[in-house]
Amino acid sequence: MIDRYDPKFVVLGGGTGISTLLRGLKRFSKNITAIVTMADDGGSSGMLRRDYGMLPPGDIRNCLVALANAEPSLEQLLQYRFTDGKLEGQNMGNLILAALSDLYGGFAEGVGEAAQVLRITGKVLPVTTESIRLIATFSDGSELIGESRIPKYAWEHELAIHSVRFDAKDPKVNPECLHAIEEANMIVLGPGSLYTSLIPNMIVPGIADAIACSEAPLVYVANVMEQRGETEGMSLSDHIQALKDHGLKRTIDYALVNDGEVQSDILSRYSEKGVAPIFISEDEKMALSSGGTEVESGSFAFYKDGFIRHDGLMVAQRLLSLCDRYHEIHCTGRETAL
């Protein structure tokens, strides 16, 4: 039975996308597991992959910092990026994770040690500990290897991403991830890049099956804005269909979509880059509802540092309400008001 006061959340995505949500969730629950994609090959993570053959630490680092209960100075250290010299562009936290992985005999072990040092709330798990690279097939049939290159290539060549897969056949899933999904009271997909953060978790063998077998509610947190090179022109239904096309075997119970007002000047700045808000019409809401997916709208975003971001606290509060609601409907047969 669900502990209404501390449900077990499993959040799947990439570190940058889900870190804001994790910060909000940790204010309400101690039972949080972040399952993080290992497809990243850009920036500091890409350097470490090329030079040392290690798994990409960047997304993991962002999740660790989001769930950390350590001194602010330590968090700042982990996010520090060198600006010149031979270490230019390298991130201190990534270097520390590289050192811990070497000291403790593996990437997962190094992440576990970092989690203890940071006294994080919950767990951060790599979805696999095998080296993988993401391959995209585009609407014209062309292909490209490399997570960091895919959106840029799609945008520059005005192509849509048709599908993604790994270069390694059937990479082995981290068994801790399967256990976390089995024990979850709520499973959350996103927010994050659809094709380069969320789907790379879904296509690791075992993840989609574990989600399908779970009795916990499944929630999709849609990005506030389209993502250039990935989701321009895609509706919420298109997002959900892409997840199904890549192995999702069950209905998403709830989809969270921002409908809060965004200032026109901010929207204009995004529009200049070919990006619009993810909009959902009443007809689309009804169509999704008839298929079993309830659309939950709300003011889930705010503007910061030139970008529209999710408000992690507002999203977390809605997830908690939905978890209680789902429990009441499926365990007692009566619905509580949100």
Tab-separated table of C-alpha atoms in Angstrom, residues 76-322:
chain	number	residue	atom	x	y	z
A	76	GLN	CA	29.289	25.031	-6.312
A	77	LEU	CA	32.521	23.053	-6.558
A	78	LEU	CA	30.784	20.205	-8.376
A	79	GLN	CA	29.295	22.625	-10.922
A	80	TYR	CA	32.482	24.625	-11.442
A	81	ARG	CA	33.720	24.758	-15.030
A	82	PHE	CA	37.275	25.718	-15.974
A	83	THR	CA	37.479	28.651	-18.382
A	84	ASP	CA	41.085	28.518	-19.604
A	85	GLY	CA	44.215	26.412	-19.794
A	86	LYS	CA	44.367	22.714	-20.590
A	87	LEU	CA	41.225	22.113	-18.518
A	88	GLU	CA	39.163	24.712	-20.378
A	89	GLY	CA	35.579	23.511	-20.706
A	90	GLN	CA	36.034	20.698	-18.210
A	91	ASN	CA	33.709	20.419	-15.219
A	92	MET	CA	35.115	19.789	-11.735
A	93	GLY	CA	32.245	17.522	-10.724
A	94	ASN	CA	32.802	15.345	-13.764
A	95	LEU	CA	36.488	15.039	-12.878
A	96	ILE	CA	35.588	14.054	-9.318
A	97	LEU	CA	33.187	11.376	-10.589
A	98	ALA	CA	35.929	10.106	-12.904
A	99	ALA	CA	38.325	9.843	-9.953
A	100	LEU	CA	35.736	8.111	-7.729
A	101	SER	CA	34.933	5.637	-10.511
A	102	ASP	CA	38.618	4.755	-10.728
A	103	LEU	CA	39.058	4.554	-6.957
A	104	TYR	CA	35.996	2.384	-6.300
A	105	GLY	CA	36.224	0.072	-9.287
A	106	GLY	CA	33.442	1.208	-11.590
A	107	PHE	CA	31.135	4.024	-12.658
A	108	ALA	CA	28.105	2.891	-10.644
A	109	GLU	CA	30.318	2.452	-7.568
A	110	GLY	CA	31.772	5.932	-8.030
A	111	VAL	CA	28.303	7.441	-8.339
A	112	GLY	CA	27.252	5.636	-5.151
A	113	GLU	CA	30.227	7.053	-3.254
A	114	ALA	CA	29.478	10.569	-4.523
A	115	ALA	CA	25.878	10.150	-3.357
A	116	GLN	CA	27.100	9.384	0.161
A	117	VAL	CA	29.483	12.352	0.216
A	118	LEU	CA	26.707	14.682	-0.910
A	119	ARG	CA	24.156	13.071	1.449
A	120	ILE	CA	21.604	13.025	-1.334
A	121	THR	CA	17.901	12.418	-0.865
A	122	GLY	CA	17.171	9.171	-2.701
A	123	LYS	CA	19.259	7.525	-5.414
A	124	VAL	CA	20.759	8.414	-8.775
A	125	LEU	CA	21.232	5.444	-11.103
A	126	PRO	CA	22.767	5.140	-14.581
A	127	VAL	CA	20.280	3.227	-16.742
A	128	THR	CA	23.156	1.061	-17.997
A	129	THR	CA	26.846	0.780	-17.212
A	130	GLU	CA	27.753	-0.209	-20.765
A	131	SER	CA	29.196	2.253	-23.251
A	132	ILE	CA	26.488	3.272	-25.708
A	133	ARG	CA	26.192	5.784	-28.525
A	134	LEU	CA	22.921	7.111	-29.898
A	135	ILE	CA	22.116	6.769	-33.599
A	136	ALA	CA	19.314	8.827	-35.155
A	137	THR	CA	17.462	8.091	-38.371
A	138	PHE	CA	15.972	11.201	-39.980
A	139	SER	CA	12.943	11.795	-42.166
A	140	ASP	CA	15.032	11.584	-45.349
A	141	GLY	CA	16.497	8.211	-44.352
A	142	SER	CA	19.916	9.582	-43.394
A	143	GLU	CA	21.584	8.561	-40.126
A	144	LEU	CA	23.950	10.184	-37.650
A	145	ILE	CA	25.812	8.899	-34.589
A	146	GLY	CA	26.234	11.065	-31.494
A	147	GLU	CA	23.645	12.418	-29.065
A	148	SER	CA	25.116	15.929	-29.008
A	149	ARG	CA	25.180	16.168	-32.833
A	150	ILE	CA	21.655	14.937	-33.553
A	151	PRO	CA	19.489	18.035	-32.793
A	152	LYS	CA	21.951	20.401	-34.490
A	153	TYR	CA	22.057	18.260	-37.642
A	154	ALA	CA	18.259	17.997	-37.747
A	155	TRP	CA	17.844	21.746	-37.368
A	156	GLU	CA	20.505	22.727	-39.902
A	157	HIS	CA	19.162	20.313	-42.525
A	158	GLU	CA	15.465	20.937	-41.734
A	159	LEU	CA	14.846	17.280	-40.965
A	160	ALA	CA	12.626	15.529	-38.445
A	161	ILE	CA	13.955	12.734	-36.257
A	162	HIS	CA	12.228	9.515	-37.263
A	163	SER	CA	13.748	7.155	-34.686
A	164	VAL	CA	16.760	6.566	-32.446
A	165	ARG	CA	18.667	3.434	-31.434
A	166	PHE	CA	22.004	2.449	-29.898
A	167	ASP	CA	25.148	1.367	-31.693
A	168	ALA	CA	25.513	-1.446	-29.136
A	169	LYS	CA	23.021	-4.288	-29.492
A	170	ASP	CA	20.909	-4.865	-26.359
A	171	PRO	CA	22.987	-3.015	-23.731
A	172	LYS	CA	22.513	-4.565	-20.293
A	173	VAL	CA	20.175	-2.649	-18.028
A	174	ASN	CA	21.267	-1.647	-14.543
A	175	PRO	CA	19.284	-4.111	-12.351
A	176	GLU	CA	18.849	-1.478	-9.640
A	177	CYS	CA	16.722	0.499	-12.098
A	178	LEU	CA	14.351	-2.431	-12.603
A	179	HIS	CA	14.018	-2.891	-8.850
A	180	ALA	CA	13.255	0.808	-8.357
A	181	ILE	CA	10.527	0.714	-11.030
A	182	GLU	CA	9.043	-2.420	-9.474
A	183	GLU	CA	8.832	-0.683	-6.066
A	184	ALA	CA	7.627	2.699	-7.374
A	185	ASN	CA	4.417	4.410	-6.335
A	186	MET	CA	4.707	6.809	-9.278
A	187	ILE	CA	6.820	6.699	-12.458
A	188	VAL	CA	7.610	10.017	-14.126
A	189	LEU	CA	8.976	10.511	-17.647
A	190	GLY	CA	10.644	13.905	-18.076
A	191	PRO	CA	10.815	16.739	-18.429
A	192	GLY	CA	13.659	16.545	-20.925
A	193	SER	CA	14.697	16.162	-24.538
A	194	LEU	CA	12.321	13.633	-26.073
A	195	TYR	CA	14.679	11.855	-28.475
A	196	THR	CA	18.023	12.389	-26.730
A	197	SER	CA	17.123	12.042	-23.028
A	198	LEU	CA	13.796	10.279	-22.489
A	199	ILE	CA	13.686	7.730	-25.308
A	200	PRO	CA	17.313	6.592	-24.699
A	201	ASN	CA	16.104	5.316	-21.320
A	202	MET	CA	13.062	3.634	-22.857
A	203	ILE	CA	15.050	1.639	-25.423
A	204	VAL	CA	17.422	0.040	-22.907
A	205	PRO	CA	16.142	-3.573	-22.795
A	206	GLY	CA	14.058	-4.236	-19.686
A	207	ILE	CA	12.982	-0.675	-18.894
A	208	ALA	CA	9.798	-0.647	-21.002
A	209	ASP	CA	8.828	-4.110	-19.743
A	210	ALA	CA	9.332	-3.055	-16.114
A	211	ILE	CA	7.163	0.033	-16.636
A	212	ALA	CA	4.487	-2.091	-18.320
A	213	CYS	CA	4.408	-4.484	-15.362
A	214	SER	CA	4.184	-1.717	-12.752
A	215	GLU	CA	0.856	-0.866	-11.143
A	216	ALA	CA	2.080	2.654	-10.322
A	217	PRO	CA	0.649	5.633	-12.243
A	218	LEU	CA	2.747	6.701	-15.216
A	219	VAL	CA	3.161	10.441	-15.781
A	220	TYR	CA	4.644	12.331	-18.713
A	221	VAL	CA	5.880	15.852	-17.907
A	222	ALA	CA	5.935	17.672	-21.230
A	223	ASN	CA	8.509	20.341	-21.926
A	224	VAL	CA	7.178	23.889	-21.755
A	225	MET	CA	8.587	24.771	-25.179
A	226	GLU	CA	9.391	22.858	-28.328
A	227	GLN	CA	13.028	21.871	-28.685
A	228	ARG	CA	14.879	23.009	-31.764
A	229	GLY	CA	16.046	20.057	-33.818
A	230	GLU	CA	13.860	17.578	-31.906
A	231	THR	CA	10.221	18.471	-31.436
A	232	GLU	CA	9.277	21.491	-33.563
A	233	GLY	CA	5.686	21.218	-34.708
A	234	MET	CA	4.995	18.154	-32.563
A	235	SER	CA	1.811	18.003	-30.509
A	236	LEU	CA	1.572	16.348	-27.103
A	237	SER	CA	-0.013	13.345	-28.821
A	238	ASP	CA	3.009	13.189	-31.132
A	239	HIS	CA	5.318	13.066	-28.101
A	240	ILE	CA	3.377	10.198	-26.598
A	241	GLN	CA	3.274	8.341	-29.906
A	242	ALA	CA	7.065	8.679	-30.250
A	243	LEU	CA	7.474	7.039	-26.831
A	244	LYS	CA	5.173	4.204	-27.921
A	245	ASP	CA	7.063	3.822	-31.196
A	246	HIS	CA	10.217	3.313	-29.136
A	247	GLY	CA	8.873	0.621	-26.867
A	248	LEU	CA	6.492	2.137	-24.310
A	249	LYS	CA	3.930	-0.636	-23.811
A	250	ARG	CA	1.352	0.931	-21.533
A	251	THR	CA	-0.893	3.966	-21.465
A	252	ILE	CA	0.393	7.139	-19.860
A	253	ASP	CA	-2.048	7.896	-17.051
A	254	TYR	CA	-1.382	11.622	-16.740
A	255	ALA	CA	0.333	14.202	-18.954
A	256	LEU	CA	1.378	17.481	-17.330
A	257	VAL	CA	1.282	20.477	-19.672
A	258	ASN	CA	1.996	24.113	-18.867
A	259	ASP	CA	-0.803	26.515	-19.677
A	260	GLY	CA	0.478	29.439	-17.622
A	261	GLU	CA	0.685	32.778	-19.403
A	262	VAL	CA	4.082	33.628	-20.910
A	263	GLN	CA	4.894	37.253	-21.688
A	264	SER	CA	4.661	38.109	-25.375
A	265	ASP	CA	8.206	39.512	-25.558
A	266	ILE	CA	9.599	36.249	-24.199
A	267	LEU	CA	7.603	34.223	-26.710
A	268	SER	CA	8.893	36.501	-29.465
A	269	ARG	CA	12.493	35.696	-28.531
A	270	TYR	CA	11.755	31.990	-28.793
A	271	SER	CA	9.773	32.478	-32.004
A	272	GLU	CA	12.804	34.123	-33.622
A	273	LYS	CA	14.583	30.773	-33.130
A	274	GLY	CA	11.685	28.800	-34.595
A	275	VAL	CA	10.414	27.551	-31.242
A	276	ALA	CA	6.851	27.726	-29.872
A	277	PRO	CA	5.122	26.582	-26.672
A	278	ILE	CA	3.776	23.029	-26.584
A	279	PHE	CA	0.090	23.772	-27.014
A	280	ILE	CA	-2.820	21.400	-26.536
A	281	SER	CA	-6.340	22.009	-27.771
A	282	GLU	CA	-9.533	20.893	-26.091
A	283	ASP	CA	-10.110	18.404	-28.918
A	284	GLU	CA	-6.692	16.852	-28.311
A	285	LYS	CA	-7.398	16.710	-24.569
A	286	MET	CA	-10.631	14.828	-25.220
A	287	ALA	CA	-8.934	12.442	-27.650
A	288	LEU	CA	-6.169	11.646	-25.166
A	289	SER	CA	-8.689	11.236	-22.360
A	290	SER	CA	-10.691	8.751	-24.416
A	291	GLY	CA	-7.476	6.750	-24.760
A	292	GLY	CA	-6.857	6.756	-21.015
A	293	THR	CA	-4.462	9.719	-20.671
A	294	GLU	CA	-5.712	12.583	-18.536
A	295	VAL	CA	-4.128	15.956	-19.377
A	296	GLU	CA	-3.249	17.977	-16.278
A	297	SER	CA	-2.775	21.642	-17.102
A	298	GLY	CA	-1.318	24.229	-14.785
A	299	SER	CA	1.093	27.101	-14.363
A	300	PHE	CA	4.241	24.995	-14.214
A	301	ALA	CA	6.849	27.382	-15.616
A	302	PHE	CA	8.741	30.603	-15.021
A	303	TYR	CA	11.318	32.726	-16.860
A	304	LYS	CA	14.939	32.664	-15.671
A	305	ASP	CA	18.318	33.580	-17.177
A	306	GLY	CA	16.852	34.069	-20.622
A	307	PHE	CA	14.996	30.739	-20.687
A	308	ILE	CA	11.566	29.404	-19.769
A	309	ARG	CA	12.011	26.729	-17.106
A	310	HIS	CA	9.795	24.343	-15.193
A	311	ASP	CA	8.890	25.346	-11.653
A	312	GLY	CA	10.021	22.161	-9.890
A	313	LEU	CA	8.011	22.920	-6.766
A	314	MET	CA	4.737	23.391	-8.655
A	315	VAL	CA	5.275	20.225	-10.690
A	316	ALA	CA	6.181	18.245	-7.567
A	317	GLN	CA	3.051	19.411	-5.771
A	318	ARG	CA	0.858	18.316	-8.669
A	319	LEU	CA	2.583	14.935	-8.816
A	320	LEU	CA	1.906	14.397	-5.126
A	321	SER	CA	-1.767	15.262	-5.632
A	322	LEU	CA	-1.993	12.884	-8.578
